[in-house]
Each structure stands twice: as structure tokens, then as C-alpha cells.
Amino acid sequence: MSTTPSVIYLKDYQVPPFLIESTQLRFELEDDRTLVKAELRLTRNPECQVKPRGLLMHGDESLRLCRLAVDGQVLTAKDYSIDAGALTIAEVPDQFILESVVEIDPAKNTALEGLYLSDGVYCTQCEAEGFRRITYYLDRPDVMSVFTTTVVADKARFPVLLSNGNPVAEGDDSDGRHWVTWEDPFPKPAYLFALVAGDLKHIEDTFTTASGKQVALRLFAEEKDLDKLDHAMTSLKASMRWDEQVYGREYDLEIYMIVAVDFFNMGAMENKGLNVFNTSCVLASQKTTTDAGFQRVEAVVAHEYFHNWSGNRVTCRDWFQLSLKEGFTVFRDAEFSADMNSRTVKRVEDVQLLRTAQFSEDAGPMAHPVRPASFIEISNFYTMTVYEKGAEVVRMIHTLLGPDQFRAGSDLYFERHDGQAVTTDDFVAAMEAASGRDLTQFKRWYSQAGTPVLDITDEYDPSESVYRLRVKQACPPTPEASEKAPFHIPLQVGLLSPEGTDMPLENDATTVTLELTESEQTFTFTGIPQKPVPSLLRGFSAPVKLNYAYSQAELVFLMQHDSDGFNRWEAAQKLGVIILQALIADYQAGRELVLSDALVGAYRAVLNDTTLDPAMVAKVLTLPSQAYLGELSTQIDVDAIHAAREFAMNALACALEAEFSQAYKRCLIDVAYQPSAEQVAQRMLKNLCLSYLLRAGKPEYLALAQQQFSDADNMTDEQAALALVVHSNYQDAAQAMLSQFYSRWSQESLVVNSWLAVQASNPCPGALSQVEALMQHEAFNMKNPNKVRSLIGVFCGQNPVNFHAKDGSGYRFLADQVVALNELNPQIASRLVAPLTKWKRYDETRQQLMRDQLQRIMDSAELSRDVYEVVSKSI
Ligand code: PHE
Ligand code: ZN
């Protein structure tokens, strides 16, 4: 690093001294350069107290300025200065037109921020601060402007020219080039700008809004992928209808476009009227996409569509408010997915993600509040905390207010702030105004990091028929604060009678929401005729860790009887945790491992109950993950956790072989493939059964997996069989299947990614050298984030046994890749480094090895701000 990057603080926020009333852009796309001409109508911001004489515009060092003029007067070098990241014009009038021409080089842009090329298609990514790599601008979300964009390019090679809004004019030039002009009537910040130019094909449909407006829907992709857009189209129409029905929100332009690109740093981007999607989040077909893939497409299409209101019409004042749009929009897309599929399954999956990825972030060196107070590089704050915990915070408001008041609050929020750039406080204020509730204390969820821990004890007094719950809350220290004030926590609770039925509580409700506001509180239930078994934190009503000393018998009882589907699964997880933690301790002490009958019995009962949703059966019969068990440990012993889980799964397989075999057969589907909740559930359970059967150690089950692999008419079954065999002891069979799979799918980039990922996550010895070999394979490309994530990301994040090899080889490998990627793509480099930053959780030897590698990264030349921030904060 030449200079230490500076820290930006929320407390330093100031309104912009200038506003941009209109933005006219002209892009001339040429092979070796792109010319960007901008004409901005600037005016002093009446809300700004200070009146600086000059003007500071953001602009990346890579911009080459060709011309600069104020009100038609060309400026010369003495009128302005350019230094690291900014252009300063010494003196400007109160209102003026600023013209600029800059030259940029999209072909050299491997960071994939700003304007770049993805497989020969020009596309942009401007959130958060990518627009300043396109032209000089006030690149901050509280500067909102109306954009008119003209794109000029060779007509034969770039027949499709797109930007935000509605197309208003087009024409051909004499030299084989053509142009299209787009106008977006809605003022927007620069981060929502988009441009796409390429040889793309599209599918088209229309949507009629509730008020009768026709909207054209166009989804673009390369010709070879045109047959994989139908699911996204169906999902888009369903999202548009859902947002009308559930939130009263209509679409506002004449056209909605989605473009699929293969080179993309994230999942997708909600640019106004022109979403750009990672192919992995929009393409889907029966043959090439798993059920999980279909569901991801549905969720991400919905997410980006919902941003049109929660993000675009009402946007963020500054980047500290990122969760204003992301937390709310994740909550909205989660509810949409819950309505489209199984609500309980969706909740279980979201909680699993939160508990592993977010809880560990909240316990690590990069822990930050949902509304961070400072950052070095904003790209590092597109995190599990801002997205997933942010969504949990909105969910808690929903729980506290109830659906009607929440909807009133959301209506008021959109009405008050349409066209504005606002804060999370504004969001909460609208919820308070609509409900009459005081959420002052609740707002600590936005400002305090860390995962609260609830310790709950209870007592029953039969003479008085009184039951008491005593709840203590505490939150561990995190980098921004060592002392935490108590949170306002909605704790949803039900009480089960010994017969397994819900006891009627207040107003005959069976679930009540207890509101915790103090560090210690007692809740009293009267008229309780018998000692109940409490069902705590129903639906996972708050993002907390909960301790209550359930006996194994009580957990088995809850698994069978709890009326809350989420908590039935939770009881199974808790039982699994108790049993696995005991096995982990046995393994560490060198004792013989023995599987508890309680677990076998509980699993058998669930497996034989054909009235249950097969997806929930599959979830219940899945042991707590390696990552979750790690998260629960004070010191993570990857080998012991792995060994304990392997032992338990093998023992369950032998004990329940007949049941798994029957359930497998019950789940076979003989009707046409559908990614419907019902079929997804059957395949999920079927493949879970197959995973246990393969562990029963009989050749007939290997044959079954091989048969499923060759006969499958869908990627879910094909890939499940492949992954199970590759991760099993049948290594010869695995090699044969891997090469068959590759030759079958080598032309399908996304399928090849799953082929890379299956090998990268292989827990068997030798995975690292396999990964290193694959980096030389034709299928790998270090410049494509999807490839990097599938191979390097999966190895370091989802192959704990090999990544944490005692010789430190996994750590060294990751550091090498981070150093290489730091130059190519800082965002990807900085995301990839995360597993090393959690060094404090491991034994001393590993701690040292991990820190050595962090130091090696730190010492390497010219660190990007992205990598610098993460590494320096974690050393
Ligand atoms: N705003 C995008 C979303 O969540 C994510 C994103 C952020 C994409 C930054 C690209 C860059 O929908
Ligand atoms: Zn988003």
C-alpha cells in the first residue's frame, strides 16, 4: 500500500453541496476504448449550509479525461485538479452545465466494477461505487438524477443496446454503427445506472398491472441459453403479482428487462428497469439446474424485482444505510418464497444459513452492526449481517406489530419517502407512526453488533397452577463495543401439555409473544393445570442463541408434538447437537463411539410417518452441520466434528437401512418433472435416503446411485448421485462418474461449476492437489468469479477437513490465491479470505499457521482497500 486507506464514518455524514438535476450520457463503444460523454445539470443543494466555491467529483484513477467544460467554457489544467479518486474544479457557479469526455478501457476491467466485458458483452456494475469508474460524478446515493443515455456501437457485433428506463429513439450511422437512446424518468442515484451492449437474444412476455398498465417483460441471454429463461419469467410475473397483493406496489415503467451475464461479482443487481444477473441466478432448466438452483432463481428474481420499491423508488441516504434496502428486501423475498413453496422449509433453510454464516461473522473480527458506523471499503459490507440479520430485524418488527400494522407502516414508509434517499431511522419511524408503538429500544438491533444469548430457566408451581419462565439476555463484546445494552426481543412461546397439545394461553392463543427488554425478566403464566414443556422461540422469532436445559426425552416429545413446524425441526437439531457433542468429546478422549438409541428411535418414527412433508422429514433427518457444530464450539476441532458426524451417519445408516430403502422407493416420481414444492420435497428426501444407504456399505446401493446417475432426467438427481459417490469411499466409481459427467456437460458452464464444486468439497484426502490440478483445467478461469467461488471458495469454505489440514497447506493455498486475485478482482479476493480471518476459533498450532498466512498477504505489495480492510482488521 502506498498510503493507509482512510476510514469513513457515519457520524461525518453531510448533505451534498450540489445536486444533479439531469444526467445525459453518450457511450461510444470501440474495441480498444470507450468514450463517455456526460452532460450534467448541477445546482447548489438548498439544504446544504456551507457554500464551497469549488466542486469535488468522484472519479477513479483509471479515467482519462479528454475534455471538461462549464457552461460551454472549456477548462484548462489550472482550473481543476485530479488526484486519487477525485476531480476538483476550483470555482463553479450556483447553477451550471458540466460537460466531460473521458476515455475508459472496459476490456482491461477484471475487477468487474464499472463498465466491463463479460464474454464479449458490455455490461455495467455500479453499486456501490462503480459509477466513478465510468465518469466523473457525484457518486453517492443521496444524489438522485434523471438519466438519458445514448449507446453507440457496431451494429453487427452489438445488435442489442440497453440502458435504464424506456427506449425513446434509435438510428443507424453510416459506418456500420448504430445507436439507441434510453430515458429513465425516475430520479435515481448513479449506483442504479446500467448499460448493456451485445449479441443477445431474448424471450418476451407482458404483465398487466393491477391498475391495468401493460408492461413488456424481456429477458436476455446468449443464444445458447435462451431455453433456460422460462423459469425466471414465471418467477418475475409471480413476484410482480405478489408485490401488488401483499404490499400494494405496482411496477412503474413500460418495460422490465433482465440480462444474464457469466462474469459477475454477486448474484444480481437491481438497476432501474434493467437488472443484470449472474447466469447462476437466472438460468434454469430441468436438465442442467438442481431444485435448489430453481428456487434460487425464483428468490433472486423476486429480490431484484422487489428492490424497485424497496431500494429504487425509496433508496439509501448513504451506504451505512445499506440494510434499509437489503434487509427489507431479503425479508420481502423470503416471505414471497415462503408463500410460493413450503413456509417451514424456507424458514429452516434461512435459519441454517443465519446460524452458520451470520453468527460466525458476528463472532469474528469483521463483526459489525446491521447499520455499520464506519468502513474502509463499502464493498466489504455486503454481508450476512446487513442482508440476513437485517432481514431478521425487519421480521421482528413484523412480529411485534402484527401483519396489519406492519403493512400500514410499509405503506406509510413508501408514501412519505417516495423519490427520496433515507435512513433506517426513517423506516422505523414510519413503523412507529403507523402502529403507535415506541421502537426506540428496538433500534439497538441496528446499532449493536453481536448475537444475543438467552439463558432460560423455568419453574412450575402446581398448588397455584403457575408456570414461570426466567429469561436472561446477554451479548458478547464485538469490535465496536464491549458493553451492550439489552435488546428488545420478541420471544414467541407456546406451552405443551403432557399429551402434546398446545395449552391455551392469553386470549386462548396458543403462541404468545413475550417482549424481552431487560437483561433479566420473569414471565408468569397462570391457570396452567400441569407442568408444561415449553416450545421456545417459535418460528425463530429473533436472531439469538437460546439455552434451555431440555432433556433428550423432552426433545423427542417436541419433535413429535410441537404445533410449530420450525420448532419440531429445532428439537431434532438440539437432540442431534447433544448427541454429537457427546460423540465429539468421546472421540477427543479416545473413547469408543456408540450411537444413542434415542436418536435412532426418533429418526425411525419420523421416517415412518408418511403424513409428514417429505422435505421436513429430510431436514429433520439431517444431522446438525459441521459448520453449525463448529459455531457452537469454543474451540473448533474440525477432525473430531467430522469423525463424530461420519460415525453417527454410518451408524444411523446401518440401524435404519430398511426404512431408508423403503422411503427411497416411496419418493420415486413417475410423473413429468416439475420444480414444484411437492416434487422438490420428494427428491430431497429420496436423495437424503440415498446418502444414508450408500453408507450402509453394500454394493447394491452403489449400483443404485450409479443407476440414478445415468437414468436421471433432471440435474437434482444426477448431481446428488454424483456428489454422494464422489464423497464416499467408492473412489474408482467416483472417477468414472466424474469424467462421464464432465464429457456430458462440458459446454454448460454452470453445470461445470457444480462439477468443480463437488471435487473441491470432497472430504477425502488429496482434495487440495485435486483442486490445484483443476486450476489448470480448461474449465477453470481465474477471471470468472463463478469459477473461483466453485473451486477455491468451496474448498476453503466447505471442505473444513482439508482446508484445515494440520500442515497448513490449505491456508498457504488460500493466501496464494488471495494475493493473485487482489490484483485481478479485489472484491472476490476480499470475500475469499474470510475463512482465514476466523483463526481465533482454532487450536494454537492452526492459529499460528493461519496468522502467518494473513501476515503474508498483508506484506504483499499493493493491497487493494478491500483486502487491506479485512486482513488488517483480523490480524
Ligand atoms: N444490490 C444487489 C442485491 O442485493 C447486490 C449487489 C451489490 C450486486 C453490489 C452487485 C454489487 O440485490
Ligand atoms: Zn438486494
PDB file of N, CA, C and O and ligand atoms in Angstrom, residues 125-128 191 264-270 303-304 307 322 325-326 382 387 827, ligand 1:
ATOM      1  N   GLN A 125     -21.611  -2.655 -13.687  1.00  0.00           N
ATOM      2  CA  GLN A 125     -21.980  -2.898 -12.302  1.00  0.00           C
ATOM      3  C   GLN A 125     -21.581  -1.658 -11.529  1.00  0.00           C
ATOM      4  O   GLN A 125     -20.395  -1.388 -11.364  1.00  0.00           O
ATOM      5  N   CYS A 126     -22.549  -0.901 -11.064  1.00  0.00           N
ATOM      6  CA  CYS A 126     -22.235   0.388 -10.429  1.00  0.00           C
ATOM      7  C   CYS A 126     -22.380   0.391  -8.916  1.00  0.00           C
ATOM      8  O   CYS A 126     -21.743   1.191  -8.237  1.00  0.00           O
ATOM      9  N   GLU A 127     -23.240  -0.457  -8.345  1.00  0.00           N
ATOM     10  CA  GLU A 127     -23.308  -0.483  -6.890  1.00  0.00           C
ATOM     11  C   GLU A 127     -22.019  -1.147  -6.372  1.00  0.00           C
ATOM     12  O   GLU A 127     -21.605  -2.157  -6.932  1.00  0.00           O
ATOM     13  N   ALA A 128     -21.418  -0.580  -5.329  1.00  0.00           N
ATOM     14  CA  ALA A 128     -21.822   0.622  -4.655  1.00  0.00           C
ATOM     15  C   ALA A 128     -21.198   1.859  -5.296  1.00  0.00           C
ATOM     16  O   ALA A 128     -21.863   2.874  -5.519  1.00  0.00           O
ATOM     17  N   TYR A 191     -25.685   4.589  -8.653  1.00  0.00           N
ATOM     18  CA  TYR A 191     -25.414   3.166  -8.460  1.00  0.00           C
ATOM     19  C   TYR A 191     -26.456   2.301  -9.150  1.00  0.00           C
ATOM     20  O   TYR A 191     -26.249   1.108  -9.342  1.00  0.00           O
ATOM     21  N   PHE A 264     -19.750 -12.024 -13.073  1.00  0.00           N
ATOM     22  CA  PHE A 264     -20.458 -11.120 -12.169  1.00  0.00           C
ATOM     23  C   PHE A 264     -19.991 -11.381 -10.745  1.00  0.00           C
ATOM     24  O   PHE A 264     -19.885 -12.524 -10.325  1.00  0.00           O
ATOM     25  N   ASN A 265     -19.744 -10.293 -10.001  1.00  0.00           N
ATOM     26  CA  ASN A 265     -19.198 -10.469  -8.653  1.00  0.00           C
ATOM     27  C   ASN A 265     -20.218 -10.986  -7.652  1.00  0.00           C
ATOM     28  O   ASN A 265     -19.854 -11.616  -6.664  1.00  0.00           O
ATOM     29  N   MET A 266     -21.493 -10.670  -7.874  1.00  0.00           N
ATOM     30  CA  MET A 266     -22.509 -11.029  -6.889  1.00  0.00           C
ATOM     31  C   MET A 266     -23.575 -11.880  -7.563  1.00  0.00           C
ATOM     32  O   MET A 266     -23.327 -12.479  -8.592  1.00  0.00           O
ATOM     33  N   GLY A 267     -24.778 -11.896  -6.963  1.00  0.00           N
ATOM     34  CA  GLY A 267     -25.872 -12.678  -7.529  1.00  0.00           C
ATOM     35  C   GLY A 267     -26.588 -11.942  -8.644  1.00  0.00           C
ATOM     36  O   GLY A 267     -26.796 -12.484  -9.728  1.00  0.00           O
ATOM     37  N   ALA A 268     -26.961 -10.708  -8.379  1.00  0.00           N
ATOM     38  CA  ALA A 268     -27.696  -9.929  -9.372  1.00  0.00           C
ATOM     39  C   ALA A 268     -27.771  -8.491  -8.905  1.00  0.00           C
ATOM     40  O   ALA A 268     -27.447  -8.183  -7.759  1.00  0.00           O
ATOM     41  N   MET A 269     -28.240  -7.614  -9.805  1.00  0.00           N
ATOM     42  CA  MET A 269     -28.259  -6.193  -9.472  1.00  0.00           C
ATOM     43  C   MET A 269     -29.537  -5.543  -9.986  1.00  0.00           C
ATOM     44  O   MET A 269     -29.917  -5.722 -11.140  1.00  0.00           O
ATOM     45  N   GLU A 270     -30.151  -4.758  -9.107  1.00  0.00           N
ATOM     46  CA  GLU A 270     -31.489  -4.212  -9.336  1.00  0.00           C
ATOM     47  C   GLU A 270     -31.532  -2.919 -10.136  1.00  0.00           C
ATOM     48  O   GLU A 270     -32.488  -2.149  -9.994  1.00  0.00           O
ATOM     49  N   HIS A 303     -36.223 -10.929  -5.487  1.00  0.00           N
ATOM     50  CA  HIS A 303     -35.448  -9.959  -4.707  1.00  0.00           C
ATOM     51  C   HIS A 303     -35.167  -8.698  -5.534  1.00  0.00           C
ATOM     52  O   HIS A 303     -35.437  -7.582  -5.088  1.00  0.00           O
ATOM     53  N   GLU A 304     -34.646  -8.893  -6.725  1.00  0.00           N
ATOM     54  CA  GLU A 304     -34.297  -7.722  -7.547  1.00  0.00           C
ATOM     55  C   GLU A 304     -35.556  -6.969  -7.958  1.00  0.00           C
ATOM     56  O   GLU A 304     -35.573  -5.747  -7.995  1.00  0.00           O
ATOM     57  N   HIS A 307     -36.774  -4.780  -5.148  1.00  0.00           N
ATOM     58  CA  HIS A 307     -35.958  -3.574  -4.971  1.00  0.00           C
ATOM     59  C   HIS A 307     -36.548  -2.379  -5.726  1.00  0.00           C
ATOM     60  O   HIS A 307     -36.223  -1.235  -5.405  1.00  0.00           O
ATOM     61  N   LEU A 322     -27.239   0.646   4.109  1.00  0.00           N
ATOM     62  CA  LEU A 322     -27.441  -0.416   3.120  1.00  0.00           C
ATOM     63  C   LEU A 322     -28.559  -1.390   3.500  1.00  0.00           C
ATOM     64  O   LEU A 322     -29.344  -1.831   2.669  1.00  0.00           O
ATOM     65  N   LYS A 325     -32.360  -1.058   2.414  1.00  0.00           N
ATOM     66  CA  LYS A 325     -32.913  -1.705   1.223  1.00  0.00           C
ATOM     67  C   LYS A 325     -32.672  -3.206   1.244  1.00  0.00           C
ATOM     68  O   LYS A 325     -33.539  -3.960   0.827  1.00  0.00           O
ATOM     69  N   GLU A 326     -31.514  -3.654   1.735  1.00  0.00           N
ATOM     70  CA  GLU A 326     -31.211  -5.087   1.635  1.00  0.00           C
ATOM     71  C   GLU A 326     -31.947  -5.921   2.684  1.00  0.00           C
ATOM     72  O   GLU A 326     -32.505  -6.970   2.371  1.00  0.00           O
ATOM     73  N   TYR A 382     -21.341  -5.883   2.123  1.00  0.00           N
ATOM     74  CA  TYR A 382     -22.460  -6.642   1.548  1.00  0.00           C
ATOM     75  C   TYR A 382     -22.419  -8.007   2.214  1.00  0.00           C
ATOM     76  O   TYR A 382     -21.984  -8.997   1.634  1.00  0.00           O
ATOM     77  N   TYR A 387     -27.551  -8.233   5.166  1.00  0.00           N
ATOM     78  CA  TYR A 387     -28.633  -8.882   4.416  1.00  0.00           C
ATOM     79  C   TYR A 387     -29.518  -9.747   5.330  1.00  0.00           C
ATOM     80  O   TYR A 387     -30.703  -9.507   5.467  1.00  0.00           O
ATOM     81  N   GLN A 827     -12.719  -7.400  -4.968  1.00  0.00           N
ATOM     82  CA  GLN A 827     -13.919  -7.813  -4.229  1.00  0.00           C
ATOM     83  C   GLN A 827     -13.925  -9.316  -3.975  1.00  0.00           C
ATOM     84  O   GLN A 827     -14.262  -9.782  -2.893  1.00  0.00           O
TER      85      GLN A 827
HETATM   86  N1  PHE B   1     -27.742  -4.922  -4.645  1.00  0.00           N
HETATM   87  C1  PHE B   1     -27.563  -6.258  -5.085  1.00  0.00           C
HETATM   88  C2  PHE B   1     -28.684  -7.069  -4.441  1.00  0.00           C
HETATM   89  O1  PHE B   1     -28.654  -7.390  -3.303  1.00  0.00           O
HETATM   90  C3  PHE B   1     -26.290  -6.898  -4.719  1.00  0.00           C
HETATM   91  C4  PHE B   1     -25.078  -6.308  -5.328  1.00  0.00           C
HETATM   92  C5  PHE B   1     -24.283  -5.453  -4.611  1.00  0.00           C
HETATM   93  C6  PHE B   1     -24.721  -6.623  -6.609  1.00  0.00           C
HETATM   94  C7  PHE B   1     -23.143  -4.918  -5.140  1.00  0.00           C
HETATM   95  C8  PHE B   1     -23.590  -6.104  -7.148  1.00  0.00           C
HETATM   96  C9  PHE B   1     -22.782  -5.253  -6.402  1.00  0.00           C
HETATM   97  O2  PHE B   1     -29.655  -7.335  -4.985  1.00  0.00           O
END
